[in-house]
Structures are given as structure tokens and as C-alpha cells.
Amino acid sequence: MRNPVGGQDQRARRERRVRRTRPARQAEGRRVRWDDAVARAAASPWWRGAAALAAGALPTLAFPAPSLWWLAYVALVPWLLLIRTAGTGRRAALDGWLGGTGFMLAAHHWLLPSLHVFLVVLAALLGLLWGPWGLLVLRMLGGSPSVARTVAGLFVIPSGWLMIELIRSWEGLGGPWGLLGAGQWQVAPALRVASVGGVWLVSLLLVAVNTAIAVLLVDSAARTAVLAGVALGALAVGAVWAWAPRPEPAGMARIAVVQPGVVEGAGSIGRRFERGEELTRTLVGQDVDLVVWGESSVSVDLSRRAGPAARIAALARRVGADVLVGVDARQTDGSGRTGIFKSAVLVGPDGPTGDRYDKMRLVPFGEYVPARSALGWATSVGRAAGEDRLRGTRQVVMTLPGRSGLGEGTARGLRIGPLICFETAFPDMSRQLAGDGAQVLVAQSSTSSFQGGWAPAQHASLGALRAAESGRPVVHATLTGTSTVYGPGGGRVGSPLDTDTSGAAVFDVPLSTGTTLYVRFGDWPVRGAAAVLLVLGAAEGLRSVRRRVPALR
């Protein structure tokens, strides 16, 4: 005969077990449904392609203006995990290409008003650089890789990424705008790393961190080795922070930046010049050592137009300092070439001093059209250059008249190294100027065509990387903002003049002596990355030969 009480207890226990296990079963069901949905999406070429585009665009949120710098440490993970599941080399290369296209579109979206549909074409062409990188990711992380192969991927995948950054840094392919490491311009440890290996080393470490996180998520067998690698990397960054050479203080220079602001409509060129004069006159009595105007602030050849040259010379006399102006005009250079040059011209109390630097690295389509005979049609669909600018042939260090109070090593006059606009994106140019003895790097820019977008903030942020790399302060002066100054370590000096400002500001710029490891040794991370890929290629070739030998027997 059944015990009714015992039966009730058993039913109660069963109900309690059901209640306890129901959430787990529900969670497991949701997880299975999610996995099925992901698998179905990954199997669809359209959904997978869209995911690759979005994953490639994600890292650009680390750049200004969003400035989500911390995102750069994980932003590549979705892209890596997607490529890892490609299954075939063709699919991996396609995922790499689409992701690269998304990256280039997002990083350069502010060019859309100038290039229109041509921007999509350029992004797709440059995105091809990531196709081989997709194959590398699949080779190192795809399937069920061994621990040794996964650990090797921590070196190979970042090295492949760095080769892409190197190739697309060629001026003819658009230059080094949007290098991954550039998003760390506000992060002090990253700036210290840049002083050792430039922005290249920062990019290399960021991709290594992303690769390590991707491995930790999917490969439990390699987690111990990967965590050990991450710990060693953190120790290396700590060692850089503690022992890498730091710039030594060497006095101060007072440098003024003149930013006219947005001037549009009929006669805008003349009115902008007049606004620059008006703002410069407010600097009288402020004991400045140099006044800097932005790129294209003067539209005539000062060596042939006495009137504008005399007006700027009068300003130099009133302020008591030379004025560095940006000239965008038809000129003749020292070798007798005549054409439109963009130049930095120094004007003193007696007129142009003879110090002139002609821009060497020109903006593709903005200042010249590559292969104009074939691509000249770009001028009809956007604001591409109607006439190619001529490029300068050498970098120049200018010496200002000697002044007291600049500190030891500056009594003979402050030595400045000019850069014009796009050139602040190139690490080698600021490194060259520092090696040639420049004490201050002066960058003149415009960005007036890109107000309201990411371009002004991105452009200004590059000065922080160039300062950290070279160990020299950077003065970034623009027509319409953002104008700002960075000290020798890359930290911001004073308050910037933003894009909504028309004004002049004086900055007490800290000078420095000493040589950073990057200035001394150059782009060694790039050479190291190339060596890693060469070793991989040699190992793969040897493995292929060994496979063939038994077959021949």
C-alpha cells in the first residue's frame, strides 16, 4: 500500500528539480538557437560579407572624433574570429578584403564630399591589401591549431598587419592616415612606446593584444602560453616606461598661433588675409618668439608681390617676431621650376628672409591626380585638383634670430622644422627634422574643407605621435582648427583652438634635448615584422619540400 505522504514528497522533489534545471535548459536552448543563428548567418555570403565590412570598420572608432582609444585593444577580435571560421583560403581572403574595405571607408569617410563614389573605388582597391592578411589569420588560427602554431600567430598576424600599414603609407596610395597605433595619441604608455619604435611599434602591440584575446576566447589549449606572452608584453611596456630615454628640458619658447577661422564667400582669400593681420596685431607686447599662420594663408608669391610681403613684414616689426606663413601660389623654386607650390615662408621685419620650404608629400587627388591621363575624370565627380602642385626636393630647418631667455642651446636662435598639412602623418619626416637639429616641429594645415567631421581632430592628434617619436615639441597651426601644441613627450600644451574659434593664442612651448630611440634606430619594428614573415615563408617552403620528398620515393 502506497504512502500518500511519501508520494507527495517525491512529487515535490521532482518539481524542485524541474524548477532548478529549467533555467539551465532554457539558457542552453537559447545558446543553441544563437549558435544556429550565427552558423546560418556565417553560411550566408551576404550576411558574412556585411559582418566583415562592419568588423573592419569597428577599429576606426578608436580615432578622433569618437576617440574610444580603449576599443583598439579588442576591436579586431570580431574580425579575427570571423576569418578564423572561413573554412577555405578563398573565403578568408574575401573576409580580409571586405574588412579592409570597411576599415578604409570608415577611416576616410570625411573625404566623401570631395571624392564621391571614387572613395568607394579607392577603399575597395586598398582593401585588397588585407586579402593576404586574411589568409595568414586562417593559417595561424583556423581549424584546430597546435599550441605552437597559435603562439606563432601572436607574431605573424601583427607582422602581416604592419606590412599592410607600411605599403599603404606610400604617398601614392594615400599615405599613413589611420594607422591603428595613431588612435593611442592620448595614452601615455603608448606614447612612450612610440618614442622607442614609432607608431609602428604601437600598431604591432595592439594587433598582438587583439590576437591574444581572440585565442583566449576559442583555444583553451593555448591559453597558458598566450597568457604568458601577454604578461611578457606587459613587462616589456613597463620596462620601456621606466628605462627608455626621455627628453631633457632645455628652456622655453613662446610661439603664437593665428587661426582666422572659416571665411567664405566672395573675396574670402583677401578677407582671410586681413583677419590674419588683425589677429596678429593682438600679439603686440606678448614677447613671442615666432608667429605661425596656417597652410595656404597667403595666395601670392611673396618674392614677387611687394605689397603683401611688406604688410607681413610690418606685422613682424610690431610684434617683434618673425612670421611663418603658408603660401599656396605659382612660384619658382631654387632650381628654376615654375608652377604651383605649397610653401612655408619665413618673413622677418625686413621682408622674406629667404627661408622657404616647399611641400614634398602631396595629397593624392587633393593636390595632384596620380596618373592624370587615366584618372583625370576624378575631377568631374569631386573636388580633385585641377592642376598638379609641384613638390619640394628636400626638408629644411630654419633658424630664427637669436633671442634671450630661450635656455641653454638656443642662444644662436631657435631652429624650427616646418611640415605642411598631410606631412604630419609621415613619421620619417619628423624623425628627419629632429635628426637635422630642429628644436620645434611646426606643422601648418588647413582642413577648412572638412569642418564638422572627424578630419580636423584626427589631423591635430597626429602631432602627439610625432612629438613622442621625435622628442621634440610640435606646433600645429591651422586656418580653421584644430590648432594645438604638444610637448616633447606628446602631452598637450595649453588649450587648443577648436574649429568654432577665430583667434590667436600664445603657447609656452617646452624645448628639449636628447635623442629618442626611434630617431636613433628608425623603423626597426617594420624590419622585424618583415623578418618574421620571411621566416614563416622559409618554414612553409621547407615543409612543402619535405612533403614532396616521400612522394618522389
XYZ file of C-alpha atoms in Angstrom:
553
model
C 0.000 0.000 0.000
C 1.409 3.390 -1.036
C 2.322 6.000 1.470
C 0.490 9.151 0.324
C 2.848 11.363 2.282
C 5.929 9.781 0.637
C 4.359 10.182 -2.804
C 3.772 13.842 -2.144
C 7.412 14.255 -1.049
C 8.662 12.608 -4.242
C 6.462 14.822 -6.395
C 7.700 17.892 -4.543
C 11.323 16.835 -5.027
C 10.721 16.278 -8.754
C 9.099 19.709 -9.094
C 12.026 21.337 -7.264
C 14.490 19.596 -9.611
C 12.496 20.756 -12.620
C 12.448 24.319 -11.300
C 16.214 24.233 -10.689
C 17.083 22.775 -14.089
C 14.566 24.776 -16.141
C 16.733 27.981 -16.306
C 19.767 25.921 -17.332
C 17.747 24.121 -20.021
C 16.315 27.438 -21.200
C 19.789 29.006 -21.306
C 21.123 26.001 -23.188
C 18.236 26.261 -25.610
C 18.888 29.934 -26.169
C 22.602 29.215 -26.673
C 21.812 26.502 -29.233
C 19.408 28.798 -31.061
C 22.032 31.600 -31.012
C 24.735 29.261 -32.304
C 22.370 28.083 -35.028
C 21.588 31.682 -35.975
C 25.299 32.563 -36.098
C 26.004 29.456 -38.167
C 23.198 30.311 -40.597
C 24.404 33.919 -40.869
C 28.000 32.786 -41.395
C 26.815 30.385 -44.088
C 25.100 33.213 -45.959
C 27.644 35.052 -48.134
C 25.628 38.263 -47.870
C 25.399 38.259 -44.080
C 29.016 37.206 -43.772
C 30.125 39.948 -46.154
C 28.193 42.568 -44.189
C 29.728 41.270 -40.964
C 33.223 41.536 -42.458
C 32.612 45.132 -43.564
C 31.331 46.091 -40.107
C 34.125 44.252 -38.297
C 36.731 46.037 -40.400
C 35.181 49.436 -39.700
C 34.998 48.898 -35.935
C 38.647 49.820 -35.097
C 38.219 53.315 -36.567
C 36.096 54.282 -33.554
C 39.368 54.479 -31.617
C 40.373 57.528 -33.709
C 39.174 61.073 -33.097
C 36.477 62.287 -33.110
C 34.913 59.285 -31.265
C 38.301 58.751 -29.517
C 37.293 55.418 -27.963
C 41.012 54.629 -27.602
C 40.397 51.597 -25.372
C 38.373 49.946 -28.143
C 41.550 49.440 -30.193
C 42.618 46.657 -27.797
C 39.607 44.488 -28.693
C 38.229 45.969 -31.933
C 39.973 43.461 -34.218
C 38.703 40.441 -32.293
C 35.353 40.050 -34.171
C 37.175 40.289 -37.497
C 39.789 37.721 -36.428
C 37.130 35.293 -35.191
C 35.155 35.688 -38.412
C 38.166 34.936 -40.612
C 39.095 32.009 -38.379
C 35.833 30.292 -39.368
C 36.271 30.912 -43.103
C 36.942 27.256 -43.893
C 38.668 27.988 -47.207
C 41.505 30.270 -48.211
C 39.295 31.965 -50.767
C 36.698 32.848 -48.144
C 39.397 34.052 -45.708
C 40.906 36.325 -48.365
C 37.432 37.668 -49.165
C 36.745 38.358 -45.468
C 40.089 40.155 -45.273
C 39.353 42.234 -48.362
C 35.845 43.217 -47.249
C 37.065 44.078 -43.755
C 39.888 46.173 -45.201
C 37.399 47.970 -47.431
C 35.230 48.716 -44.398
C 38.260 49.990 -42.494
C 39.344 52.337 -45.299
C 35.806 53.635 -45.872
C 35.270 54.375 -42.192
C 38.700 55.929 -41.680
C 38.314 58.216 -44.712
C 34.556 58.790 -44.805
C 35.084 62.548 -44.398
C 36.513 62.582 -47.949
C 33.135 61.613 -49.407
C 32.117 65.227 -50.272
C 35.379 65.610 -52.214
C 35.680 62.219 -53.929
C 32.065 60.975 -54.002
C 31.779 57.452 -55.427
C 35.501 57.426 -56.211
C 36.130 56.991 -52.466
C 34.362 53.615 -52.585
C 36.524 52.571 -55.518
C 39.713 53.605 -53.704
C 38.642 51.864 -50.491
C 37.906 48.650 -52.367
C 41.267 48.774 -54.135
C 43.214 49.429 -50.936
C 41.126 46.829 -49.129
C 42.817 44.212 -51.323
C 45.901 44.629 -49.119
C 44.053 42.767 -46.361
C 43.330 39.729 -48.564
C 46.706 38.058 -47.847
C 46.301 39.006 -44.194
C 43.057 37.028 -44.121
C 44.993 34.006 -45.398
C 47.575 34.499 -42.623
C 44.863 34.614 -39.961
C 43.252 31.423 -41.278
C 46.639 29.699 -41.490
C 47.580 30.543 -37.898
C 44.200 30.342 -36.114
C 41.867 28.327 -38.332
C 40.615 24.835 -37.550
C 42.239 23.224 -34.502
C 45.719 24.768 -34.483
C 48.536 23.398 -32.364
C 49.798 25.425 -29.430
C 52.998 26.181 -31.336
C 51.077 27.482 -34.357
C 48.795 29.600 -32.181
C 51.746 31.163 -30.334
C 53.456 31.811 -33.668
C 50.281 33.614 -34.725
C 50.916 36.194 -31.992
C 53.931 37.297 -34.048
C 52.826 36.512 -37.590
C 49.392 38.177 -37.586
C 50.644 41.528 -36.211
C 53.582 41.402 -38.616
C 51.223 40.937 -41.551
C 49.127 43.891 -40.390
C 52.233 46.068 -40.123
C 53.228 45.237 -43.691
C 49.805 46.474 -44.811
C 50.318 49.733 -42.925
C 53.764 50.123 -44.480
C 52.536 49.540 -48.045
C 49.555 51.852 -47.803
C 51.792 54.519 -46.216
C 53.252 55.135 -49.636
C 52.127 58.607 -50.654
C 50.735 57.380 -53.962
C 48.345 55.035 -52.116
C 47.042 57.721 -49.789
C 49.724 57.896 -47.122
C 49.768 56.702 -43.497
C 46.404 58.143 -42.440
C 44.545 55.972 -39.951
C 47.390 53.767 -38.758
C 45.991 51.670 -35.927
C 48.511 52.975 -33.397
C 47.528 56.594 -34.090
C 44.360 56.101 -32.032
C 46.512 55.942 -28.878
C 47.639 59.586 -29.085
C 46.248 60.364 -25.600
C 47.617 57.250 -23.862
C 50.874 57.990 -22.032
C 52.287 54.415 -22.102
C 51.593 54.208 -25.846
C 53.417 57.499 -26.418
C 56.423 56.119 -24.528
C 56.312 53.037 -26.768
C 56.214 55.360 -29.808
C 59.425 57.026 -28.630
C 61.112 53.620 -28.951
C 59.644 52.234 -32.178
C 57.364 54.903 -33.578
C 53.680 54.464 -34.290
C 54.674 51.162 -35.957
C 55.500 49.551 -32.619
C 52.214 50.771 -31.121
C 50.259 49.215 -34.008
C 52.217 45.976 -33.684
C 51.429 45.644 -29.984
C 47.741 46.485 -30.484
C 47.285 43.746 -33.082
C 49.176 41.307 -30.837
C 46.804 42.068 -27.940
C 43.763 41.580 -30.191
C 45.170 38.289 -31.461
C 45.827 37.092 -27.921
C 42.254 37.891 -26.857
C 40.845 36.048 -29.874
C 42.933 32.986 -28.999
C 41.870 33.094 -25.349
C 38.229 33.021 -26.443
C 38.461 29.951 -28.672
C 41.554 27.873 -27.842
C 41.761 26.586 -24.278
C 44.875 24.523 -25.018
C 46.936 27.615 -25.837
C 45.655 29.839 -23.056
C 48.581 29.291 -20.700
C 51.157 30.065 -23.367
C 49.208 33.087 -24.599
C 48.757 34.480 -21.093
C 52.491 34.093 -20.554
C 53.095 36.040 -23.776
C 50.715 38.802 -22.696
C 52.496 39.025 -19.334
C 55.863 39.331 -21.063
C 54.479 42.049 -23.321
C 53.178 43.988 -20.318
C 56.596 43.698 -18.658
C 58.249 44.979 -21.836
C 55.966 48.032 -21.924
C 56.747 48.613 -18.239
C 60.462 48.434 -18.998
C 60.034 50.972 -21.806
C 58.191 53.269 -19.411
C 60.957 53.020 -16.830
C 64.148 52.965 -18.885
C 63.618 54.396 -22.377
C 65.395 57.775 -22.798
C 63.229 60.790 -22.010
C 63.654 64.272 -23.499
C 65.669 66.566 -21.218
C 64.182 70.048 -20.565
C 66.060 72.835 -22.365
C 64.191 76.074 -21.818
C 61.039 77.523 -23.298
C 59.892 79.265 -26.468
C 56.821 81.478 -26.787
C 55.097 80.654 -30.050
C 51.843 82.214 -31.226
C 49.314 80.531 -33.497
C 46.950 82.603 -35.636
C 43.699 80.901 -36.687
C 41.430 83.124 -38.822
C 38.520 80.672 -38.750
C 36.055 79.951 -41.522
C 35.924 82.770 -44.086
C 33.654 82.095 -47.054
C 32.022 83.903 -49.939
C 33.232 86.478 -52.422
C 36.684 87.851 -51.647
C 37.272 85.210 -48.976
C 41.022 84.989 -49.731
C 41.573 88.702 -49.150
C 39.313 88.827 -46.102
C 41.115 85.827 -44.561
C 44.455 87.607 -45.019
C 43.055 90.717 -43.349
C 41.701 88.637 -40.470
C 45.160 87.094 -40.028
C 46.670 90.594 -39.853
C 44.072 91.718 -37.326
C 44.692 88.722 -35.064
C 48.474 89.068 -35.332
C 48.307 92.681 -34.139
C 46.734 91.445 -30.883
C 50.060 89.755 -30.099
C 51.925 93.054 -29.697
C 53.646 93.210 -26.288
C 53.353 89.472 -25.586
C 57.081 88.808 -26.169
C 56.614 85.975 -28.649
C 59.489 84.303 -30.488
C 57.536 83.190 -33.561
C 54.096 83.722 -35.074
C 52.672 80.862 -37.165
C 49.926 81.209 -39.765
C 48.210 78.182 -41.290
C 48.606 76.436 -44.618
C 47.558 78.478 -47.685
C 47.179 81.615 -45.569
C 48.836 83.619 -48.388
C 47.803 83.178 -52.020
C 50.590 85.110 -53.795
C 54.326 84.686 -54.358
C 55.833 86.976 -51.698
C 59.084 87.253 -53.608
C 57.230 88.953 -56.472
C 54.386 90.737 -54.712
C 55.899 93.534 -52.626
C 52.606 94.693 -51.132
C 51.594 91.556 -49.163
C 55.235 90.922 -48.198
C 55.528 94.463 -46.811
C 52.311 94.069 -44.805
C 53.565 90.850 -43.165
C 56.986 92.447 -42.516
C 55.215 95.345 -40.772
C 53.463 92.830 -38.531
C 56.830 91.219 -37.714
C 58.207 94.629 -36.677
C 55.198 95.421 -34.493
C 55.108 92.042 -32.780
C 58.884 91.707 -32.531
C 58.993 88.203 -34.039
C 59.254 86.557 -37.438
C 56.046 85.282 -39.037
C 55.902 81.828 -40.685
C 53.182 81.942 -43.335
C 51.786 79.298 -45.681
C 51.961 80.226 -49.363
C 49.848 78.461 -51.995
C 50.719 80.162 -55.257
C 52.527 79.936 -58.563
C 56.199 80.330 -57.737
C 59.674 79.487 -58.991
C 61.909 77.311 -56.843
C 65.676 77.346 -56.492
C 66.163 75.005 -59.432
C 64.131 77.199 -61.768
C 60.917 75.151 -61.832
C 57.781 77.252 -62.104
C 54.384 76.026 -61.003
C 52.055 75.959 -58.015
C 53.945 75.172 -54.820
C 52.665 74.918 -51.268
C 55.364 76.505 -49.145
C 56.269 77.580 -45.631
C 57.889 81.016 -45.938
C 59.565 82.904 -43.100
C 59.020 86.669 -43.082
C 61.058 88.956 -40.831
C 60.972 92.711 -40.110
C 62.709 93.383 -43.437
C 60.574 91.041 -45.528
C 61.031 87.386 -46.569
C 64.219 86.058 -45.002
C 64.947 83.617 -47.810
C 63.965 80.618 -45.665
C 61.407 78.622 -47.614
C 60.256 75.031 -47.525
C 58.239 73.523 -50.384
C 55.849 70.724 -49.515
C 57.278 67.342 -50.543
C 54.443 64.909 -49.821
C 51.334 65.928 -51.707
C 47.771 64.743 -51.094
C 46.618 62.384 -53.871
C 43.670 63.885 -55.771
C 43.553 66.883 -53.420
C 46.836 68.385 -54.665
C 47.625 66.209 -57.660
C 45.940 63.429 -59.601
C 48.022 60.236 -59.892
C 48.230 59.077 -63.498
C 46.176 62.083 -64.556
C 45.885 60.818 -68.141
C 43.968 57.782 -66.867
C 42.292 59.160 -63.725
C 41.677 62.743 -64.702
C 37.948 62.005 -64.807
C 38.044 62.194 -60.981
C 37.991 65.993 -61.314
C 34.485 65.761 -62.786
C 32.976 63.786 -59.894
C 34.621 65.509 -56.943
C 36.915 68.307 -55.830
C 40.110 66.780 -57.194
C 42.994 69.083 -58.111
C 42.509 70.783 -61.451
C 46.279 71.327 -61.747
C 49.019 69.306 -60.108
C 51.106 71.050 -57.459
C 54.865 70.737 -57.750
C 56.679 69.026 -54.904
C 59.737 70.186 -52.996
C 63.006 68.297 -53.118
C 64.384 68.495 -49.564
C 63.447 69.177 -45.969
C 64.555 72.449 -44.379
C 65.470 73.565 -40.870
C 65.034 77.321 -40.382
C 66.904 79.349 -37.759
C 65.218 82.342 -36.135
C 67.115 85.445 -34.995
C 68.752 84.938 -31.595
C 66.745 85.976 -28.540
C 67.484 85.835 -24.856
C 65.560 83.650 -22.436
C 65.259 80.582 -24.617
C 67.519 78.496 -22.424
C 70.768 76.648 -22.942
C 71.467 75.630 -26.514
C 69.150 78.218 -28.108
C 71.198 81.429 -27.852
C 72.022 81.315 -31.567
C 68.322 81.279 -32.429
C 65.509 78.799 -32.324
C 65.682 76.091 -35.005
C 62.304 75.113 -36.431
C 61.406 72.259 -38.788
C 58.344 73.009 -40.950
C 55.854 70.408 -42.123
C 52.811 71.163 -44.246
C 49.427 69.526 -43.650
C 49.456 65.887 -44.809
C 53.162 65.567 -43.947
C 52.467 65.236 -40.226
C 51.132 61.752 -40.988
C 54.615 60.572 -42.046
C 56.842 59.506 -39.111
C 60.006 59.608 -41.200
C 59.696 63.337 -41.926
C 59.570 64.486 -38.316
C 62.337 61.999 -37.485
C 64.494 63.529 -40.240
C 63.922 67.063 -38.960
C 64.799 66.067 -35.390
C 67.956 64.399 -36.650
C 68.821 67.582 -38.589
C 68.699 69.652 -35.407
C 65.181 71.083 -35.337
C 64.141 72.096 -31.820
C 60.476 72.633 -32.664
C 58.399 70.967 -35.390
C 55.907 73.423 -36.882
C 53.003 71.951 -38.851
C 50.839 74.258 -40.967
C 47.468 72.930 -42.047
C 44.084 73.966 -43.389
C 41.347 71.262 -43.173
C 38.861 74.064 -43.983
C 37.082 71.762 -46.455
C 36.259 69.218 -43.748
C 34.639 71.212 -40.956
C 32.180 69.276 -38.826
C 33.751 65.882 -39.499
C 36.479 63.746 -38.000
C 39.313 65.178 -40.109
C 40.328 68.249 -38.003
C 40.551 66.280 -34.757
C 42.314 63.341 -36.410
C 44.811 65.619 -38.081
C 45.585 67.527 -34.893
C 46.062 64.300 -32.924
C 48.921 63.220 -35.203
C 51.113 65.882 -33.621
C 51.140 63.958 -30.350
C 52.642 60.871 -32.040
C 55.211 62.932 -33.956
C 56.259 64.730 -30.756
C 56.648 61.478 -28.828
C 58.579 59.823 -31.659
C 60.995 62.695 -32.168
C 61.302 64.004 -28.605
C 60.554 67.491 -29.962
C 57.501 69.714 -29.396
C 55.016 70.072 -32.233
C 53.084 73.255 -33.018
C 50.046 72.512 -35.211
C 48.625 75.705 -36.741
C 45.558 75.664 -38.985
C 43.312 78.127 -40.774
C 40.079 76.850 -39.251
C 41.035 74.455 -36.406
C 42.019 72.426 -34.615
C 45.231 74.333 -33.733
C 47.170 72.866 -30.830
C 50.616 72.257 -29.322
C 52.243 69.125 -27.906
C 55.292 68.909 -25.652
C 58.349 66.713 -26.342
C 56.687 63.684 -24.743
C 53.450 64.039 -26.712
C 51.361 65.606 -23.949
C 49.141 68.540 -24.864
C 50.374 72.061 -24.005
C 47.758 74.696 -23.219
C 44.249 74.758 -24.675
C 43.593 74.100 -28.375
C 41.794 76.444 -30.734
C 38.824 74.382 -31.882
C 37.006 74.535 -35.204
C 34.494 77.101 -33.914
C 37.236 79.583 -32.954
C 38.708 82.574 -34.748
C 41.592 83.874 -32.686
C 45.254 83.945 -31.761
C 46.871 82.103 -28.873
C 50.331 82.144 -27.324
C 51.843 78.868 -26.120
C 54.811 78.445 -23.802
C 56.420 75.569 -25.670
C 58.852 73.432 -23.630
C 62.076 72.717 -25.511
C 64.176 69.605 -25.088
C 67.468 67.953 -25.840
C 68.403 64.311 -26.275
C 67.578 61.704 -28.874
C 64.773 59.162 -28.727
C 65.411 55.563 -29.668
C 63.085 55.979 -32.630
C 65.129 58.875 -34.023
C 68.284 56.838 -33.442
C 67.176 53.474 -34.862
C 64.258 54.348 -37.130
C 61.582 51.916 -38.322
C 63.057 48.800 -36.732
C 59.601 47.287 -35.896
C 58.852 47.240 -39.635
C 62.120 45.470 -40.357
C 61.396 42.998 -37.555
C 57.920 42.286 -38.938
C 59.375 41.679 -42.392
C 61.880 39.246 -40.869
C 59.073 37.330 -39.114
C 57.201 36.913 -42.400
C 60.368 35.836 -44.190
C 60.974 33.178 -41.534
C 57.376 31.998 -41.928
C 57.772 31.829 -45.705
C 61.005 29.859 -45.382
C 59.412 27.428 -42.906
C 56.399 26.897 -45.141
C 58.664 26.336 -48.135
C 60.770 23.792 -46.241
C 57.642 21.977 -45.059
C 56.384 21.807 -48.640
C 59.687 20.339 -49.834
C 59.618 17.700 -47.100
C 56.121 16.652 -48.144
C 57.229 16.187 -51.745
C 60.327 14.112 -50.962
C 58.453 10.978 -49.709
C 56.144 11.213 -52.715
C 59.166 11.079 -55.043
C 60.451 7.982 -53.299
